[in-house]
Short mmCIF file of C-alpha atoms in Angstrom, two decimals:
data_model
loop_
_atom_site.label_atom_id
_atom_site.label_comp_id
_atom_site.label_asym_id
_atom_site.label_seq_id
_atom_site.Cartn_x
_atom_site.Cartn_y
_atom_site.Cartn_z
CA ILE A 23 0.08 -0.08 0.16
CA LEU A 24 1.32 3.48 -0.96
CA ASN A 25 1.18 6.14 1.91
CA VAL A 26 2.20 9.63 2.01
CA GLU A 27 3.27 11.10 5.16
CA GLN A 28 2.77 15.39 5.99
CA SER A 29 4.81 16.38 9.27
CA PRO A 30 4.49 18.34 10.85
CA GLN A 31 0.47 17.59 11.75
CA SER A 32 -0.01 20.75 13.14
CA LEU A 33 1.85 24.28 13.53
CA HIS A 34 1.80 27.67 14.97
CA VAL A 35 3.86 30.84 13.46
CA GLN A 36 3.40 34.07 14.48
CA GLU A 37 3.06 36.70 11.41
CA GLY A 38 7.09 37.31 9.98
CA ASP A 39 8.29 34.01 11.03
CA SER A 40 9.62 31.68 7.64
CA THR A 41 8.17 27.96 7.78
CA ASN A 42 9.14 25.10 6.71
CA PHE A 43 6.84 21.47 5.67
CA THR A 44 7.37 17.44 4.94
CA CYS A 45 6.08 15.00 2.46
CA SER A 46 7.31 11.73 2.54
CA PHE A 47 6.30 9.26 0.00
CA PRO A 48 7.70 5.86 -2.03
CA SER A 49 10.21 7.27 -4.31
CA SER A 50 9.02 4.07 -6.58
CA ASN A 51 8.09 4.10 -9.52
CA PHE A 52 6.73 8.50 -8.79
CA TYR A 53 5.48 10.17 -12.02
CA ALA A 54 4.03 13.75 -9.17
CA LEU A 55 4.00 16.05 -6.39
CA HIS A 56 1.92 18.54 -5.96
CA TRP A 57 0.85 20.00 -3.23
CA TYR A 58 -2.42 22.41 -2.65
CA ARG A 59 -3.69 25.04 -0.03
CA TRP A 60 -7.31 24.40 2.10
CA GLU A 61 -8.95 27.34 3.40
CA THR A 62 -11.76 27.06 6.17
CA ALA A 63 -15.26 26.73 3.62
CA LYS A 64 -13.00 26.61 0.42
CA SER A 65 -11.93 24.69 -2.15
CA PRO A 66 -7.94 23.17 -1.97
CA GLU A 67 -6.40 24.97 -4.42
CA ALA A 68 -3.29 24.18 -5.88
CA LEU A 69 0.20 25.68 -5.91
CA PHE A 70 2.04 23.59 -6.94
CA VAL A 71 2.31 19.98 -9.46
CA MET A 72 6.39 19.24 -9.61
CA THR A 73 7.48 15.86 -12.21
CA LEU A 74 11.37 15.62 -11.52
CA ASN A 75 13.90 15.27 -9.50
CA GLY A 76 15.70 19.11 -8.18
CA ASP A 77 11.93 20.78 -8.88
CA GLU A 78 12.14 24.04 -7.18
CA LYS A 79 8.98 25.90 -8.04
CA LYS A 80 7.92 28.86 -6.62
CA LYS A 81 5.61 31.70 -6.31
CA GLY A 82 5.06 34.40 -4.16
CA ARG A 83 6.58 33.88 -0.61
CA ILE A 84 5.42 30.16 -1.77
CA SER A 85 8.52 27.80 -2.25
CA ALA A 86 8.37 23.72 -2.67
CA THR A 87 11.05 21.68 -3.66
CA LEU A 88 11.88 17.57 -5.32
CA ASN A 89 13.70 14.63 -3.71
CA THR A 90 12.49 12.23 -6.09
CA LYS A 91 15.48 9.66 -5.65
CA GLU A 92 14.83 9.28 -1.32
CA GLY A 93 11.04 10.56 -1.50
CA TYR A 94 10.63 13.71 -0.15
CA SER A 95 9.40 17.24 -0.42
CA TYR A 96 10.28 20.51 1.07
CA LEU A 97 7.18 23.66 1.24
CA TYR A 98 8.35 26.17 2.29
CA ILE A 99 6.20 29.50 3.60
CA LYS A 100 8.54 32.74 3.35
CA GLY A 101 7.78 35.87 6.65
CA SER A 102 4.85 34.32 7.74
CA GLN A 103 0.92 35.94 7.31
CA PRO A 104 -2.26 35.01 8.55
CA GLU A 105 -3.58 34.50 5.36
CA ASP A 106 -1.56 31.24 5.11
CA SER A 107 -3.05 30.02 7.69
CA ALA A 108 -4.63 26.73 5.88
CA THR A 109 -4.23 22.66 5.62
CA TYR A 110 -1.43 21.61 2.18
CA LEU A 111 -1.73 18.73 1.06
CA CYS A 112 0.95 17.01 -1.20
CA ALA A 113 0.02 14.05 -3.51
CA SER A 114 1.90 11.43 -4.92
CA HIS A 115 1.15 10.97 -8.25
CA TYR A 116 2.25 7.18 -9.58
CA GLY A 117 0.80 6.91 -13.59
CA GLY A 118 -1.92 5.88 -14.33
CA SER A 119 -5.42 7.43 -14.28
CA GLN A 120 -3.79 10.94 -13.72
CA GLY A 121 -6.81 11.29 -10.84
CA ASN A 122 -5.33 9.23 -8.82
CA LEU A 123 -3.76 11.23 -6.48
CA ILE A 124 -2.67 9.22 -2.85
CA PHE A 125 -2.76 12.74 -0.61
CA GLY A 126 -0.98 12.79 2.65
CA LYS A 127 -3.66 14.20 5.82
CA GLY A 128 -1.50 17.17 5.20
CA THR A 129 -0.30 19.56 7.36
CA LYS A 130 -2.55 23.40 9.44
CA LEU A 131 -0.65 25.47 9.91
CA SER A 132 -2.11 28.60 11.81
CA VAL A 133 -0.04 32.61 12.02
CA LYS A 134 -0.93 34.52 14.81
CA PRO A 135 -0.65 38.70 13.76
CA GLU B 16 -13.50 31.49 -16.71
CA THR B 17 -16.78 28.66 -14.04
CA GLY B 18 -15.01 27.32 -10.75
CA VAL B 19 -16.07 23.30 -10.15
CA THR B 20 -19.31 23.44 -8.34
CA GLN B 21 -20.51 20.94 -6.28
CA SER B 22 -24.55 20.44 -4.24
CA PRO B 23 -25.65 19.14 -2.75
CA THR B 24 -23.57 21.28 -0.42
CA HIS B 25 -24.45 18.82 2.86
CA LEU B 26 -27.06 16.18 2.11
CA ILE B 27 -27.40 13.92 5.29
CA LYS B 28 -28.97 10.67 4.89
CA THR B 29 -29.73 7.24 6.68
CA ARG B 30 -28.25 3.92 6.36
CA GLY B 31 -29.65 1.86 3.41
CA GLN B 32 -29.77 4.96 1.23
CA GLN B 33 -29.46 5.69 -2.30
CA VAL B 34 -27.95 8.90 -3.11
CA THR B 35 -26.78 10.95 -6.31
CA LEU B 36 -23.38 13.47 -5.68
CA ARG B 37 -23.26 16.40 -8.91
CA CYS B 38 -20.57 18.17 -9.38
CA SER B 39 -20.28 20.74 -12.96
CA SER B 40 -16.21 20.51 -14.35
CA GLN B 41 -14.47 24.19 -15.21
CA SER B 42 -14.57 25.04 -18.65
CA GLY B 43 -12.94 23.25 -20.92
CA HIS B 44 -11.81 20.18 -18.60
CA ASN B 45 -12.84 17.26 -20.30
CA THR B 46 -11.53 15.00 -17.19
CA VAL B 47 -13.56 15.18 -13.40
CA SER B 48 -12.31 12.56 -10.50
CA TRP B 49 -14.48 12.51 -7.25
CA TYR B 50 -12.32 11.87 -3.89
CA GLN B 51 -13.52 10.75 -0.58
CA GLN B 52 -12.66 12.70 2.76
CA ALA B 53 -13.01 10.76 6.29
CA LEU B 54 -12.38 12.64 8.95
CA GLY B 55 -8.73 13.05 9.80
CA GLN B 56 -8.15 11.63 6.64
CA GLY B 57 -6.09 13.06 3.23
CA PRO B 58 -9.19 13.20 0.86
CA GLN B 59 -8.79 9.30 -1.30
CA PHE B 60 -9.36 8.73 -4.45
CA ILE B 61 -12.09 6.68 -5.39
CA PHE B 62 -12.71 7.26 -9.49
CA GLN B 63 -11.84 9.06 -12.82
CA TYR B 64 -14.03 9.85 -15.38
CA TYR B 65 -12.27 11.29 -19.18
CA ARG B 66 -14.46 11.53 -21.80
CA GLU B 67 -17.76 10.21 -20.25
CA GLU B 68 -15.50 6.76 -19.68
CA GLU B 69 -14.48 4.95 -15.91
CA ASN B 70 -10.22 5.74 -16.20
CA GLY B 71 -8.96 4.64 -13.11
CA ARG B 72 -10.40 3.74 -9.92
CA GLY B 73 -9.49 3.51 -6.38
CA ASN B 74 -10.15 0.98 -3.64
CA PHE B 75 -14.03 1.47 -3.09
CA PRO B 76 -17.10 -1.23 -3.51
CA PRO B 77 -19.13 -1.62 -6.42
CA ARG B 78 -21.98 0.63 -4.48
CA PHE B 79 -20.05 3.54 -5.70
CA SER B 80 -20.75 4.23 -9.02
CA GLY B 81 -20.23 7.58 -11.99
CA LEU B 82 -21.40 9.58 -14.51
CA GLN B 83 -20.40 11.91 -16.12
CA PHE B 84 -22.06 13.64 -19.24
CA PRO B 85 -21.68 15.20 -22.82
CA ASN B 86 -20.63 18.50 -20.87
CA TYR B 87 -18.00 16.78 -18.21
CA SER B 88 -19.84 17.28 -15.72
CA SER B 89 -20.44 14.12 -13.12
CA GLU B 90 -22.51 12.29 -11.16
CA LEU B 91 -20.87 10.04 -8.48
CA ASN B 92 -24.26 7.72 -7.38
CA VAL B 93 -23.46 5.29 -3.41
CA ASN B 94 -25.96 2.75 -3.12
CA ALA B 95 -27.03 1.04 0.43
CA LEU B 96 -25.52 3.71 3.08
CA GLU B 97 -23.04 2.75 5.60
CA LEU B 98 -22.72 5.27 8.11
CA ASP B 99 -18.90 5.08 7.30
CA ASP B 100 -19.82 6.46 4.41
CA SER B 101 -20.11 9.45 6.50
CA ALA B 102 -18.12 11.87 5.07
CA LEU B 103 -16.49 15.29 2.68
CA TYR B 104 -17.25 14.74 -0.55
CA LEU B 105 -14.58 16.49 -2.89
CA CYS B 106 -14.92 16.42 -6.83
CA ALA B 107 -11.78 17.27 -8.87
CA SER B 108 -12.27 18.51 -12.68
CA SER B 109 -8.83 18.77 -15.89
CA ARG B 110 -8.06 20.00 -18.37
CA GLY B 111 -6.96 16.42 -19.18
CA GLN B 112 -3.97 13.02 -18.90
CA GLY B 113 -1.05 14.94 -18.97
CA ARG B 114 1.21 14.47 -16.38
CA GLY B 115 1.76 18.25 -14.70
CA GLU B 116 -2.45 18.81 -14.57
CA LYS B 117 -3.33 21.05 -11.56
CA LEU B 118 -6.62 19.57 -10.40
CA PHE B 119 -9.34 22.58 -10.05
CA PHE B 120 -11.52 21.18 -7.25
CA GLY B 121 -14.65 22.10 -5.41
CA SER B 122 -16.22 23.06 -2.63
CA GLY B 123 -17.14 19.19 -1.46
CA THR B 124 -20.10 17.86 -0.75
CA GLN B 125 -20.55 16.96 3.18
CA LEU B 126 -23.06 13.45 3.87
CA SER B 127 -23.88 11.97 6.80
CA VAL B 128 -25.30 8.47 6.87
CA LEU B 129 -27.13 7.96 10.29
#
């Protein structure tokens, strides 16, 4: 059974702090790694999709890296703001139907003003 | 551009009943996937439809079935509801089957089975 693990489960930071989360996934037959941000009462929103070992992607203050050989991805938030408060989900795709993503349980981030 | 919409937003059913959940995909998207998120878990893949055909299925029993229509909207049907079917059901659409395609999610249907 393929399993995607995320840590930490939850995180509380002060406004202005930088933070990072980890996503671990089985590296064999890897196809793609997705990150989503899910704010309360909203829809999950795609942040990044990464496919190549060593990929780095950036969107504003948020960036992500990918290591497919060892099976991990990091998500970084620089200078956290209260609006960054959300659950961050990662999901790994192992080929086959594109929708068959295996999700972790998420990291819930709370940013205090 | 219209996003992914799901209906209803909340639903209460009793054990043994049947339920139909609906999803309108984002404009220009031909692929729809359904996920179940139980409390405290990550979303779990149910199945995917591509151009009206089922194109992949997760570890869910046959009483979970679906349809995709010519306009690429979709339905998820669950027969003989069980208490463990209580969950948030998410629909996601994408432009196709490409390796780097992002999923665009609706806000979900919260199903409670009593």
